[in-house]
Coordinates of C-alpha atoms in Angstrom, one line a residue:
X1 CA 88.8 -12.1 -23.3
X2 CA 85.9 -14.7 -23.4
X3 CA 84.1 -12.9 -21.4
X4 CA 84.2 -9.4 -23.2
X5 CA 82.7 -12.1 -25.9
X6 CA 80.0 -12.7 -24.3
X7 CA 78.9 -10.1 -22.6
X8 CA 79.1 -8.4 -26.8
X9 CA 76.8 -10.8 -27.8
X10 CA 74.1 -10.2 -25.1
X11 CA 74.1 -6.8 -25.8
X12 CA 73.8 -7.7 -29.8
X13 CA 70.8 -9.8 -29.1
X14 CA 69.3 -7.7 -26.7
X15 CA 69.9 -4.8 -29.5
X16 CA 68.3 -7.7 -32.2
X17 CA 65.0 -8.1 -29.3
X18 CA 64.6 -3.7 -29.5
X19 CA 64.6 -3.6 -33.3
X20 CA 62.3 -6.4 -33.6
X21 CA 59.8 -5.3 -30.8
X22 CA 60.1 -1.2 -32.7
X23 CA 59.2 -3.2 -36.1
X24 CA 56.5 -4.9 -34.7
X25 CA 55.2 -1.6 -33.2
X26 CA 55.4 0.1 -36.6
X27 CA 54.0 -2.9 -38.8
X28 CA 50.7 -2.9 -36.3
X29 CA 50.2 0.4 -36.6
X30 CA 50.5 0.4 -40.4
X31 CA 48.1 -2.6 -40.7
X32 CA 45.1 -0.7 -38.6
X33 CA 45.8 2.6 -40.7
X34 CA 45.6 0.9 -44.0
X35 CA 42.3 -0.9 -42.4
X36 CA 41.1 2.3 -41.6
X37 CA 41.4 3.7 -44.8
X38 CA 39.9 0.6 -46.3
X39 CA 36.8 0.9 -44.2
X40 CA 36.7 4.4 -44.9
X41 CA 36.5 3.8 -48.5
X42 CA 34.4 0.3 -48.1
X43 CA 31.3 3.0 -46.3
X44 CA 31.6 6.0 -48.3
X45 CA 28.8 5.4 -49.9
X46 CA 26.6 5.6 -46.7
X47 CA 25.2 8.0 -45.1
X48 CA 23.6 8.9 -41.7
X49 CA 20.9 10.8 -43.2
X50 CA 17.6 9.4 -44.1
X51 CA 18.4 7.4 -47.6
X52 CA 15.9 7.4 -50.3
X53 CA 14.2 4.0 -49.9
X54 CA 10.8 2.3 -51.4
X55 CA 8.7 1.7 -48.4
X56 CA 5.3 0.9 -50.0
X57 CA 5.6 -2.6 -49.2
X58 CA 6.0 -1.7 -45.6
X59 CA 2.3 -2.7 -43.5
X60 CA 1.1 0.0 -41.0
X61 CA 1.0 -1.2 -37.3
X62 CA -2.5 -1.6 -35.8
X63 CA -3.7 -1.3 -32.4
X64 CA -6.2 -4.1 -31.8
X65 CA -9.4 -4.2 -29.8
X66 CA -9.2 -4.2 -26.6
X67 CA -9.0 -7.9 -24.9
X68 CA -11.1 -9.5 -21.5
X69 CA -8.5 -11.7 -19.7
X70 CA -9.8 -14.9 -18.3
X71 CA -8.9 -14.4 -14.4
X72 CA -11.4 -11.8 -13.7
X73 CA -9.3 -9.3 -11.6
X74 CA -10.2 -6.2 -13.5
X75 CA -13.7 -7.0 -13.2
X76 CA -13.2 -7.6 -9.7
X77 CA -11.3 -4.2 -9.5
X78 CA -14.1 -2.4 -11.7
X79 CA -16.6 -3.4 -9.2
X80 CA -14.7 -2.7 -5.5
X81 CA -12.5 0.0 -6.8
X82 CA -14.6 3.2 -6.5
X83 CA -15.6 2.1 -3.2
X84 CA -12.5 2.7 -1.8
X85 CA -11.0 5.6 -0.5
X86 CA -7.8 7.5 0.1
X87 CA -7.9 8.8 3.9
X88 CA -5.4 11.8 5.2
X89 CA -4.8 12.9 8.2
X90 CA -3.5 16.0 10.3
X91 CA -2.3 15.8 13.6
X92 CA -1.4 19.1 15.5
X93 CA 2.0 18.0 18.0
X94 CA 0.7 19.1 21.5
X95 CA 1.6 17.8 25.0
X96 CA 0.2 15.5 27.2
X97 CA 0.2 14.3 30.7
X98 CA -0.1 11.2 32.4
X99 CA 0.1 9.8 35.9
X100 CA 1.6 12.7 37.0
X101 CA 4.5 13.7 34.2
X102 CA 4.5 15.6 31.3
X103 CA 5.3 13.7 27.9
X104 CA 5.0 14.3 24.2
X105 CA 3.2 12.1 21.8
X106 CA 4.6 9.2 20.4
X107 CA 4.0 8.8 16.2
X108 CA 0.5 7.1 14.9
X109 CA 1.6 3.5 15.1
X110 CA 2.5 2.4 11.6
X111 CA 5.1 1.2 9.5
X112 CA 7.7 4.0 10.9
X113 CA 5.8 5.5 13.7
X114 CA 6.1 2.2 15.9
X115 CA 8.1 3.0 19.4
X116 CA 11.1 0.7 18.5
X117 CA 12.9 1.0 21.8
X118 CA 14.4 -2.9 21.2
X119 CA 15.4 -2.7 17.4
X120 CA 17.2 -6.1 17.5
X121 CA 13.5 -7.6 18.8
X122 CA 11.0 -9.4 16.3
X123 CA 8.0 -7.5 17.4
X124 CA 9.6 -4.4 15.4
X125 CA 9.3 -5.9 12.6
X126 CA 5.1 -6.3 13.2
X127 CA 4.8 -2.9 12.2
X128 CA 1.1 -1.3 11.7
X129 CA 1.3 0.7 8.5
X130 CA 0.2 4.3 8.4
X131 CA 1.8 5.7 5.5
X132 CA 3.7 9.0 5.5
X133 CA 4.9 8.5 8.7
X134 CA 8.2 8.9 7.8
X135 CA 7.5 12.9 7.2
X136 CA 6.2 13.4 10.1
X137 CA 9.2 14.9 11.6
X138 CA 10.4 14.5 15.5
X139 CA 8.4 14.2 18.5
X140 CA 8.4 18.2 19.6
X141 CA 9.4 18.6 23.2
X142 CA 7.5 22.2 23.4
X143 CA 4.4 21.3 21.6
X144 CA 5.1 23.0 18.7
X145 CA 6.3 22.4 15.0
X146 CA 3.9 22.3 12.3
X147 CA 1.6 19.5 11.8
X148 CA 2.1 16.0 11.4
X149 CA 0.4 14.7 8.0
X150 CA 0.1 10.7 7.0
X151 CA -2.1 9.0 4.6
X152 CA -4.0 5.5 5.2
X153 CA -7.0 3.9 3.3
X154 CA -10.8 3.0 3.8
X155 CA -14.0 1.8 2.3
X156 CA -17.4 2.8 1.8
X157 CA -20.2 0.3 3.3
X158 CA -22.9 2.6 3.0
X159 CA -24.1 5.4 1.0
X160 CA -24.9 7.6 3.7
X161 CA -21.3 8.4 4.0
X162 CA -20.0 5.6 6.1
X163 CA -16.7 4.2 5.9
X164 CA -14.5 1.6 7.8
X165 CA -10.9 2.1 8.0
X166 CA -8.2 0.9 10.7
X167 CA -8.3 3.1 14.2
X168 CA -4.5 3.6 13.7
X169 CA -5.4 5.5 11.1
X170 CA -7.2 8.0 12.8
X171 CA -5.7 7.7 15.9
X172 CA -5.2 10.6 17.1
X173 CA -5.6 13.3 14.2
X174 CA -7.2 16.6 14.8
X175 CA -7.9 16.4 10.8
X176 CA -9.7 13.8 8.8
X177 CA -9.8 13.7 4.9
X178 CA -11.7 11.2 2.3
X179 CA -10.7 11.6 -0.8
X180 CA -13.1 9.7 -3.4
X181 CA -12.2 8.0 -6.4
X182 CA -13.6 10.3 -8.5
X183 CA -12.5 13.3 -6.9
X184 CA -9.3 14.9 -8.3
X185 CA -6.1 13.5 -7.3
X186 CA -4.2 16.7 -8.2
X187 CA -2.1 16.9 -4.6
X188 CA -3.7 20.2 -4.0
X189 CA -7.5 19.1 -2.6
X190 CA -7.5 17.3 1.2
X191 CA -10.6 16.0 0.2
X192 CA -13.8 16.0 2.1
X193 CA -13.9 16.3 5.6
X194 CA -14.5 13.3 7.7
X195 CA -15.7 12.9 11.7
X196 CA -15.1 9.6 13.7
X197 CA -18.4 7.7 14.5
X198 CA -16.5 5.4 16.9
X199 CA -13.4 3.4 17.2
X200 CA -12.6 0.1 18.9
X201 CA -8.8 -0.5 20.1
X202 CA -9.1 -3.8 20.7
X203 CA -9.6 -4.6 17.0
X204 CA -8.0 -1.6 15.3
X205 CA -10.9 -1.0 13.9
X206 CA -12.6 2.6 13.0
X207 CA -15.6 3.9 11.1
X208 CA -15.6 7.7 9.8
X209 CA -18.1 9.5 8.3
X210 CA -18.7 12.2 5.1
X211 CA -21.3 14.3 4.7
X212 CA -23.3 13.0 1.4
X213 CA -24.8 16.4 0.6
X214 CA -24.7 17.7 -3.1
X215 CA -23.4 14.6 -4.1
X216 CA -24.9 14.2 -7.7
X217 CA -24.9 10.4 -7.5
X218 CA -25.4 7.6 -4.1
X219 CA -22.3 6.7 -2.6
X220 CA -20.8 3.2 -4.1
X221 CA -20.3 0.2 -1.6
X222 CA -18.4 -2.4 -1.4
X223 CA -20.1 -5.9 0.0
X224 CA -18.7 -7.9 3.1
X225 CA -18.4 -11.4 2.5
X226 CA -17.8 -14.7 5.2
X227 CA -14.2 -14.6 6.1
X228 CA -14.9 -18.0 7.4
X229 CA -15.4 -19.4 3.8
X230 CA -11.7 -18.3 2.4
X231 CA -9.1 -21.0 2.5
X232 CA -5.9 -20.9 2.7
X233 CA -4.4 -20.8 -1.1
X234 CA -7.5 -18.7 -2.4
X235 CA -6.5 -15.7 -4.7
X236 CA -6.8 -12.4 -2.8
X237 CA -6.8 -9.0 -3.9
X238 CA -5.6 -5.6 -1.9
X239 CA -7.0 -2.4 -2.6
X240 CA -5.5 0.6 -1.1
X241 CA -3.5 4.1 -1.8
X242 CA 0.5 2.4 -0.4
X243 CA 2.2 5.9 -0.4
X244 CA -0.6 7.7 -1.5
X245 CA -1.1 6.6 -4.8
X246 CA -4.1 5.3 -4.9
X247 CA -6.9 2.8 -6.5
X248 CA -3.6 1.0 -6.2
X249 CA -3.8 -3.5 -6.7
X250 CA -1.7 -6.0 -5.8
X251 CA -2.9 -9.5 -6.1
X252 CA -2.0 -12.9 -3.5
X253 CA -3.5 -16.0 -1.8
X254 CA -4.2 -16.5 1.5
X255 CA -0.8 -17.7 2.6
X256 CA -2.8 -18.7 6.9
X257 CA -5.5 -17.9 8.7
X258 CA -6.4 -17.3 12.1
X259 CA -2.6 -15.8 12.8
X260 CA -2.3 -14.3 15.7
X261 CA 0.7 -11.0 16.2
X262 CA 2.3 -10.9 19.9
X263 CA 1.6 -7.3 20.3
X264 CA 0.5 -5.5 23.1
X265 CA -1.6 -2.4 24.1
X266 CA -0.5 1.0 26.2
X267 CA -1.1 -1.2 29.3
X268 CA 1.0 -4.0 28.3
X269 CA -2.0 -6.3 27.5
X270 CA -2.1 -8.9 24.6
X271 CA -4.7 -7.9 22.3
X272 CA -7.1 -11.1 22.4
X273 CA -9.4 -10.5 19.3
X274 CA -7.4 -9.9 17.1
X275 CA -6.4 -13.0 14.7
X276 CA -5.6 -11.8 11.5
X277 CA -6.2 -13.7 8.0
X278 CA -2.3 -13.9 6.4
X279 CA -1.7 -13.1 2.8
X280 CA 1.6 -12.6 0.6
X281 CA -0.7 -10.0 -1.9
X282 CA 1.9 -7.0 -2.0
X283 CA 0.2 -4.5 1.1
X284 CA 2.8 -1.3 2.3
X285 CA 2.4 1.7 4.2
X286 CA -0.8 3.3 3.4
X287 CA -2.7 -0.1 2.1
X288 CA -3.8 0.3 6.0
X289 CA -7.4 0.1 6.0
X290 CA -7.9 -0.9 2.7
X291 CA -10.0 -4.1 1.6
X292 CA -8.9 -8.0 1.2
X293 CA -11.1 -9.2 -1.8
X294 CA -11.5 -12.1 -2.7
X295 CA -12.3 -13.4 -6.3
X296 CA -16.4 -13.2 -5.9
X297 CA -15.7 -9.4 -5.2
X298 CA -16.5 -9.8 -1.6
X299 CA -14.1 -8.2 1.1
X300 CA -13.0 -10.7 2.9
X301 CA -10.7 -8.4 5.6
X302 CA -9.2 -5.2 6.3
X303 CA -5.8 -5.0 5.5
X304 CA -3.7 -3.9 8.7
X305 CA -0.8 -4.6 9.3
X306 CA 2.3 -6.2 7.6
X307 CA 5.9 -8.2 9.0
X308 CA 8.4 -6.4 7.8
X309 CA 12.1 -5.7 8.3
X310 CA 12.7 -2.6 5.6
X311 CA 9.7 -1.0 6.5
X312 CA 8.2 -2.1 3.3
X313 CA 6.2 -5.6 1.6
X314 CA 8.2 -8.5 2.2
X315 CA 5.2 -11.2 1.3
X316 CA 3.7 -11.3 5.1
X317 CA 0.8 -8.5 5.4
X318 CA -2.0 -9.5 8.4
X319 CA -5.8 -8.6 7.5
X320 CA -8.9 -8.7 9.8
X321 CA -11.4 -10.8 9.0
X322 CA -14.7 -9.5 7.5
X323 CA -16.7 -11.0 10.2
X324 CA -14.6 -9.6 13.3
X325 CA -15.4 -6.3 11.3
X326 CA -19.2 -6.5 10.6
X327 CA -20.1 -7.4 14.2
X328 CA -17.6 -3.9 15.2
X329 CA -18.9 -2.3 12.7
X330 CA -22.4 -2.9 14.1
X331 CA -21.5 -1.9 17.6
X332 CA -19.7 1.5 16.5
X333 CA -22.5 2.7 14.4
X334 CA -25.3 2.2 17.6
X335 CA -26.5 4.7 20.3
X336 CA -23.2 3.7 22.6
X337 CA -20.4 4.3 19.5
X338 CA -18.5 1.5 21.3
X339 CA -17.8 -2.4 21.5
X340 CA -18.8 -3.5 25.3
X341 CA -17.5 -6.9 26.2
X342 CA -18.4 -8.9 29.4
X343 CA -15.4 -9.9 31.3
X344 CA -15.4 -12.0 34.5
X345 CA -12.5 -10.0 35.8
X346 CA -9.2 -12.6 35.2
X347 CA -6.2 -12.8 33.9
X348 CA -3.9 -16.2 32.5
X349 CA -1.1 -17.2 30.5
X350 CA -2.5 -17.2 27.0
X351 CA 0.7 -19.7 25.8
X352 CA 1.6 -23.2 28.5
X353 CA 3.4 -25.6 27.9
X354 CA 1.9 -29.1 28.2
X355 CA 4.1 -30.3 31.4
X356 CA 1.9 -27.4 32.8
X357 CA -1.4 -28.7 31.8
X358 CA -0.1 -32.2 33.3
X359 CA 0.9 -30.7 36.5
X360 CA -2.7 -29.1 37.2
X361 CA -4.9 -31.5 35.8
X362 CA -6.5 -30.3 32.5
X363 CA -5.0 -32.0 29.3
X364 CA -8.4 -31.8 28.3
X365 CA -8.4 -28.1 27.7
X366 CA -8.4 -25.3 30.4
X367 CA -7.3 -21.8 31.6
X368 CA -5.0 -21.7 34.4
X369 CA -6.2 -18.4 36.8
X370 CA -3.1 -15.9 37.5
X371 CA -4.4 -12.7 38.4
X372 CA -8.0 -12.0 39.8
X373 CA -9.4 -8.4 39.1
X374 CA -10.8 -7.3 42.8
X375 CA -14.7 -6.3 43.3
X376 CA -14.9 -8.6 39.5
X377 CA -17.5 -11.2 39.1
X378 CA -14.8 -14.0 39.4
X379 CA -13.3 -12.4 43.1
X380 CA -17.0 -11.7 44.3
X381 CA -17.8 -15.7 43.3
X382 CA -14.5 -17.1 45.0
X383 CA -12.3 -17.7 41.8
X384 CA -8.5 -17.3 43.0
X385 CA -5.1 -17.6 41.0
X386 CA -4.3 -21.0 40.2
X387 CA -7.7 -22.3 40.0
X388 CA -8.3 -23.6 36.1
X389 CA -11.2 -22.9 34.3
X390 CA -12.6 -25.6 32.5
X391 CA -16.4 -25.1 31.1
X392 CA -18.5 -22.3 31.1
X393 CA -22.1 -23.2 31.5
X394 CA -21.1 -26.9 31.1
X395 CA -18.9 -26.6 27.8
X396 CA -15.6 -27.3 27.8
X397 CA -13.1 -25.0 26.8
X398 CA -9.7 -25.6 24.9
X399 CA -8.4 -22.1 25.6
X400 CA -7.5 -18.5 26.3
X401 CA -9.4 -18.1 23.1
X402 CA -12.3 -20.3 23.6
X403 CA -12.8 -18.7 26.8
X404 CA -12.7 -14.7 25.7
X405 CA -14.7 -15.7 22.9
X406 CA -17.4 -16.6 25.3
X407 CA -17.5 -14.5 27.6
X408 CA -17.2 -11.2 26.1
X409 CA -20.1 -11.7 23.7
X410 CA -22.0 -12.3 27.0
X411 CA -24.2 -9.2 27.9
X412 CA -22.8 -6.8 31.3
X413 CA -24.9 -8.2 34.2
X414 CA -26.1 -11.8 33.0
X415 CA -24.6 -14.6 35.2
X416 CA -22.8 -17.4 33.8
X417 CA -21.7 -20.7 35.6
X418 CA -18.0 -21.4 35.6
X419 CA -16.6 -24.9 35.9
X420 CA -12.8 -25.3 37.6
X421 CA -10.5 -27.3 39.5
X422 CA -8.4 -26.1 42.7
X423 CA -6.4 -28.9 43.9
X424 CA -7.6 -31.2 41.2
X425 CA -11.2 -31.1 42.8
X426 CA -13.7 -30.4 40.9
X427 CA -15.9 -26.9 42.1
X428 CA -18.3 -24.6 40.4
X429 CA -19.5 -20.8 40.7
X430 CA -22.0 -18.6 39.2
X431 CA -20.5 -15.5 38.2
X432 CA -21.5 -12.2 36.7
X433 CA -20.2 -10.5 33.8
X434 CA -18.9 -7.1 33.9
X435 CA -17.9 -4.5 31.4
X436 CA -14.7 -5.4 30.2
X437 CA -13.4 -2.1 29.2
X438 CA -14.0 -0.7 32.6
X439 CA -12.7 -3.7 34.5
X440 CA -9.6 -3.3 33.2
X441 CA -9.9 0.4 33.6
X442 CA -10.6 0.2 37.5
X443 CA -7.4 -2.0 37.5
X444 CA -5.2 1.0 35.9
X445 CA -7.2 3.4 38.2
X446 CA -8.2 4.7 35.8
X447 CA -12.5 5.4 35.3
X448 CA -12.3 7.2 32.1
X449 CA -13.0 6.4 29.1
X450 CA -9.9 5.5 27.1
X451 CA -11.7 6.6 24.0
X452 CA -13.3 9.8 25.0
X453 CA -10.6 13.1 24.9
X454 CA -10.8 14.9 27.6
X455 CA -13.0 18.1 29.0
X456 CA -9.5 20.0 29.4
X457 CA -8.1 19.5 26.6
X458 CA -11.0 20.2 24.2
X459 CA -9.7 23.3 23.4
X460 CA -6.5 22.5 22.1
X461 CA -7.5 19.7 20.4
X462 CA -10.1 21.3 18.2
X463 CA -9.1 25.0 18.6
X464 CA -5.2 24.7 18.9
X465 CA -5.6 27.1 22.4
X466 CA -5.0 27.0 25.7
X467 CA -6.4 29.6 27.9
X468 CA -6.5 31.0 31.2
X469 CA -9.3 32.9 33.3
X470 CA -9.3 36.4 33.5
X471 CA -8.6 37.4 37.5
X472 CA -12.1 39.0 38.4
X473 CA -10.4 42.4 39.6
X474 CA -9.1 42.5 36.2
X475 CA -12.0 41.8 34.6
X476 CA -13.8 44.8 37.0
X477 CA -11.4 47.2 35.7
X478 CA -12.0 47.3 32.6
X479 CA -15.7 46.7 32.9
X480 CA -16.7 43.2 31.7
X481 CA -18.3 40.5 33.7
X482 CA -15.1 38.1 32.4
X483 CA -13.1 36.3 29.7
X484 CA -10.9 33.7 29.0
X485 CA -7.2 34.9 28.1
X486 CA -5.4 33.2 25.1
X487 CA -2.0 31.3 26.7
X488 CA -0.5 29.5 24.0
X489 CA -1.1 28.8 20.3
X490 CA -0.5 25.5 18.1
X491 CA 1.3 26.0 14.7
X492 CA -1.1 25.2 12.0
X493 CA -4.0 24.8 14.3
X494 CA -7.6 26.1 13.5
X495 CA -6.9 28.9 15.9
X496 CA -3.5 30.3 13.8
X497 CA -5.0 29.9 10.8
X498 CA -8.1 32.7 11.4
X499 CA -5.1 34.2 13.3
X500 CA -6.4 34.0 16.9
X501 CA -3.4 35.3 18.8
X502 CA -1.4 34.7 22.1
X503 CA -2.8 37.1 24.6
X504 CA -6.6 37.7 23.0
X505 CA -8.9 38.1 25.4
X506 CA -12.0 35.8 24.5
X507 CA -15.6 36.7 26.0
X508 CA -17.8 35.2 23.6
X509 CA -17.8 32.0 21.3
X510 CA -20.7 31.4 18.8
X511 CA -22.4 34.0 20.8
X512 CA -22.3 32.6 24.3
X513 CA -20.7 34.6 26.6
X514 CA -17.4 33.1 28.1
X515 CA -16.9 34.7 31.3
X516 CA -14.3 31.5 33.0
X517 CA -13.0 28.0 31.9
X518 CA -15.9 26.5 32.9
X519 CA -18.0 28.4 30.2
X520 CA -15.3 28.3 27.9
X521 CA -15.0 24.5 27.7
X522 CA -18.8 24.8 27.8
X523 CA -18.5 26.7 24.4
X524 CA -16.2 24.8 23.2
X525 CA -17.1 20.8 23.9
X526 CA -20.3 21.0 21.9
X527 CA -17.7 22.4 18.6
X528 CA -17.8 19.9 15.7
X529 CA -16.4 19.6 12.2
X530 CA -17.8 21.9 10.1
X531 CA -19.2 24.2 12.2
X532 CA -18.4 28.0 11.9
X533 CA -16.4 29.4 15.1
X534 CA -16.8 33.1 16.0
X535 CA -15.1 34.8 18.5
X536 CA -15.9 37.8 20.3
X537 CA -12.2 39.3 21.1
X538 CA -12.5 42.3 23.9
X539 CA -9.5 44.5 22.9
X540 CA -6.8 45.7 25.6
X541 CA -5.1 48.9 26.5
X542 CA -5.8 51.3 23.8
X543 CA -7.3 49.3 21.7
X544 CA -10.5 49.2 23.8
X545 CA -13.0 47.7 21.2
X546 CA -14.1 44.8 19.9
X547 CA -13.2 42.2 17.3
X548 CA -14.3 39.1 15.5
X549 CA -12.5 36.4 14.4
X550 CA -13.7 33.3 12.9
X551 CA -13.8 30.5 10.6
X552 CA -14.8 27.1 9.5
X553 CA -14.0 24.3 11.8
X554 CA -11.6 21.6 9.1

């Protein structure tokens, strides 16, 4: 009986709770409803429509006159900016043959075009930046595919049309175009055709030239300063075309000087002539080749590389000092259009521990020889591996950079007295200076100039075609002296644009008879950008007449 009472009390208790909960809910809803109604009544006089308000006492906003700020950045940009140009290039994919095996060329050096075989390696992040490489596409194993386009920057140093930029901006480019600051930026016009005057792969510097005929006014130029005067902490401006956005300016400071990047060329040799100015001015893909300017408006460097883990600016950029740029430029505009450096024909390890110098007795400075180039100046003078070079013409050398700087500046064929240690004994030898490029070419077993295109590739590079000689019997059968037959046409090339197709039989180029491959190469080798090129095509089969196909080489 007692349990029934307790159960009845529990049910009564929960019933009251449910009843109170419902009461509370209804009370809350009623309160909200009253609030909404009250709000509607109180705001009934307010409308979303414009109200009649007396605004005669309001004062209009006045745009003030332009104010010239005190930092001087804008004045510098006004002076330097007009001489900074946008460079865009087109590269036609093609096959290449090296050391007996067929390869396809990699993309131009740049933030996204650099070989990255080891993604975890720090070196992979020392990227060259060549704007637009992300859109170049993959290598085409068959040598076909569309044109590859890329962007960079440069600056005019001579009103006759001479422009300085990076070698990796124009390297392997089939067509080069330059847009001046005054040219329309409509995304349609490529710009003015440019030709390469000379390049120096050791410093990644190139000189190109545009035709100034027809310009209404002389081209603006920059003024190169003395990069030795740039100090860590100085303000600098970077001007260029990051991501194709021309005339873009960023500001920063000189973060460090004489900075080396452990980067090697295709043969595995370290770049011993690249000592950079480091800056935190924002530099991105497309800035490559643009100027780094000090607060006096002088160019103290050329933006060349960035350290990044994202292919964009992370505040660590590198610019080639203007003093190096000026020296290389003067050589490239000379008769040989190349930089000639001296060499004694040795190699050495750049960085060594102090234990090595103590063991071999050159604590006060010197270079221990790793290898000696056969038939080089050092070899002929009797210098051997493990000898320690300690002086040049009686001057004590500090390290490998000091030795290279001294020897490379000397004239080819001149002699120098090299002081060295062998087994701790002081010795000396008179060494004849050789051509550095030739020395390393001999070591590689290639006596060709690395900067000169192969003659057999001239037709493919300039015209975009490969040919084969017409057999004498076939020529006699159709009644001609000879000719060459087009065996392939690269899509997007000059030949493709003018309608020169595979199988065409070429008998003349620019009124020069073409009877075999030798005469074809001779006719093509003299062609340059801007030339008119006319092919005489001999018809075959039913079409036995003569056709003329031509265009302007761009």
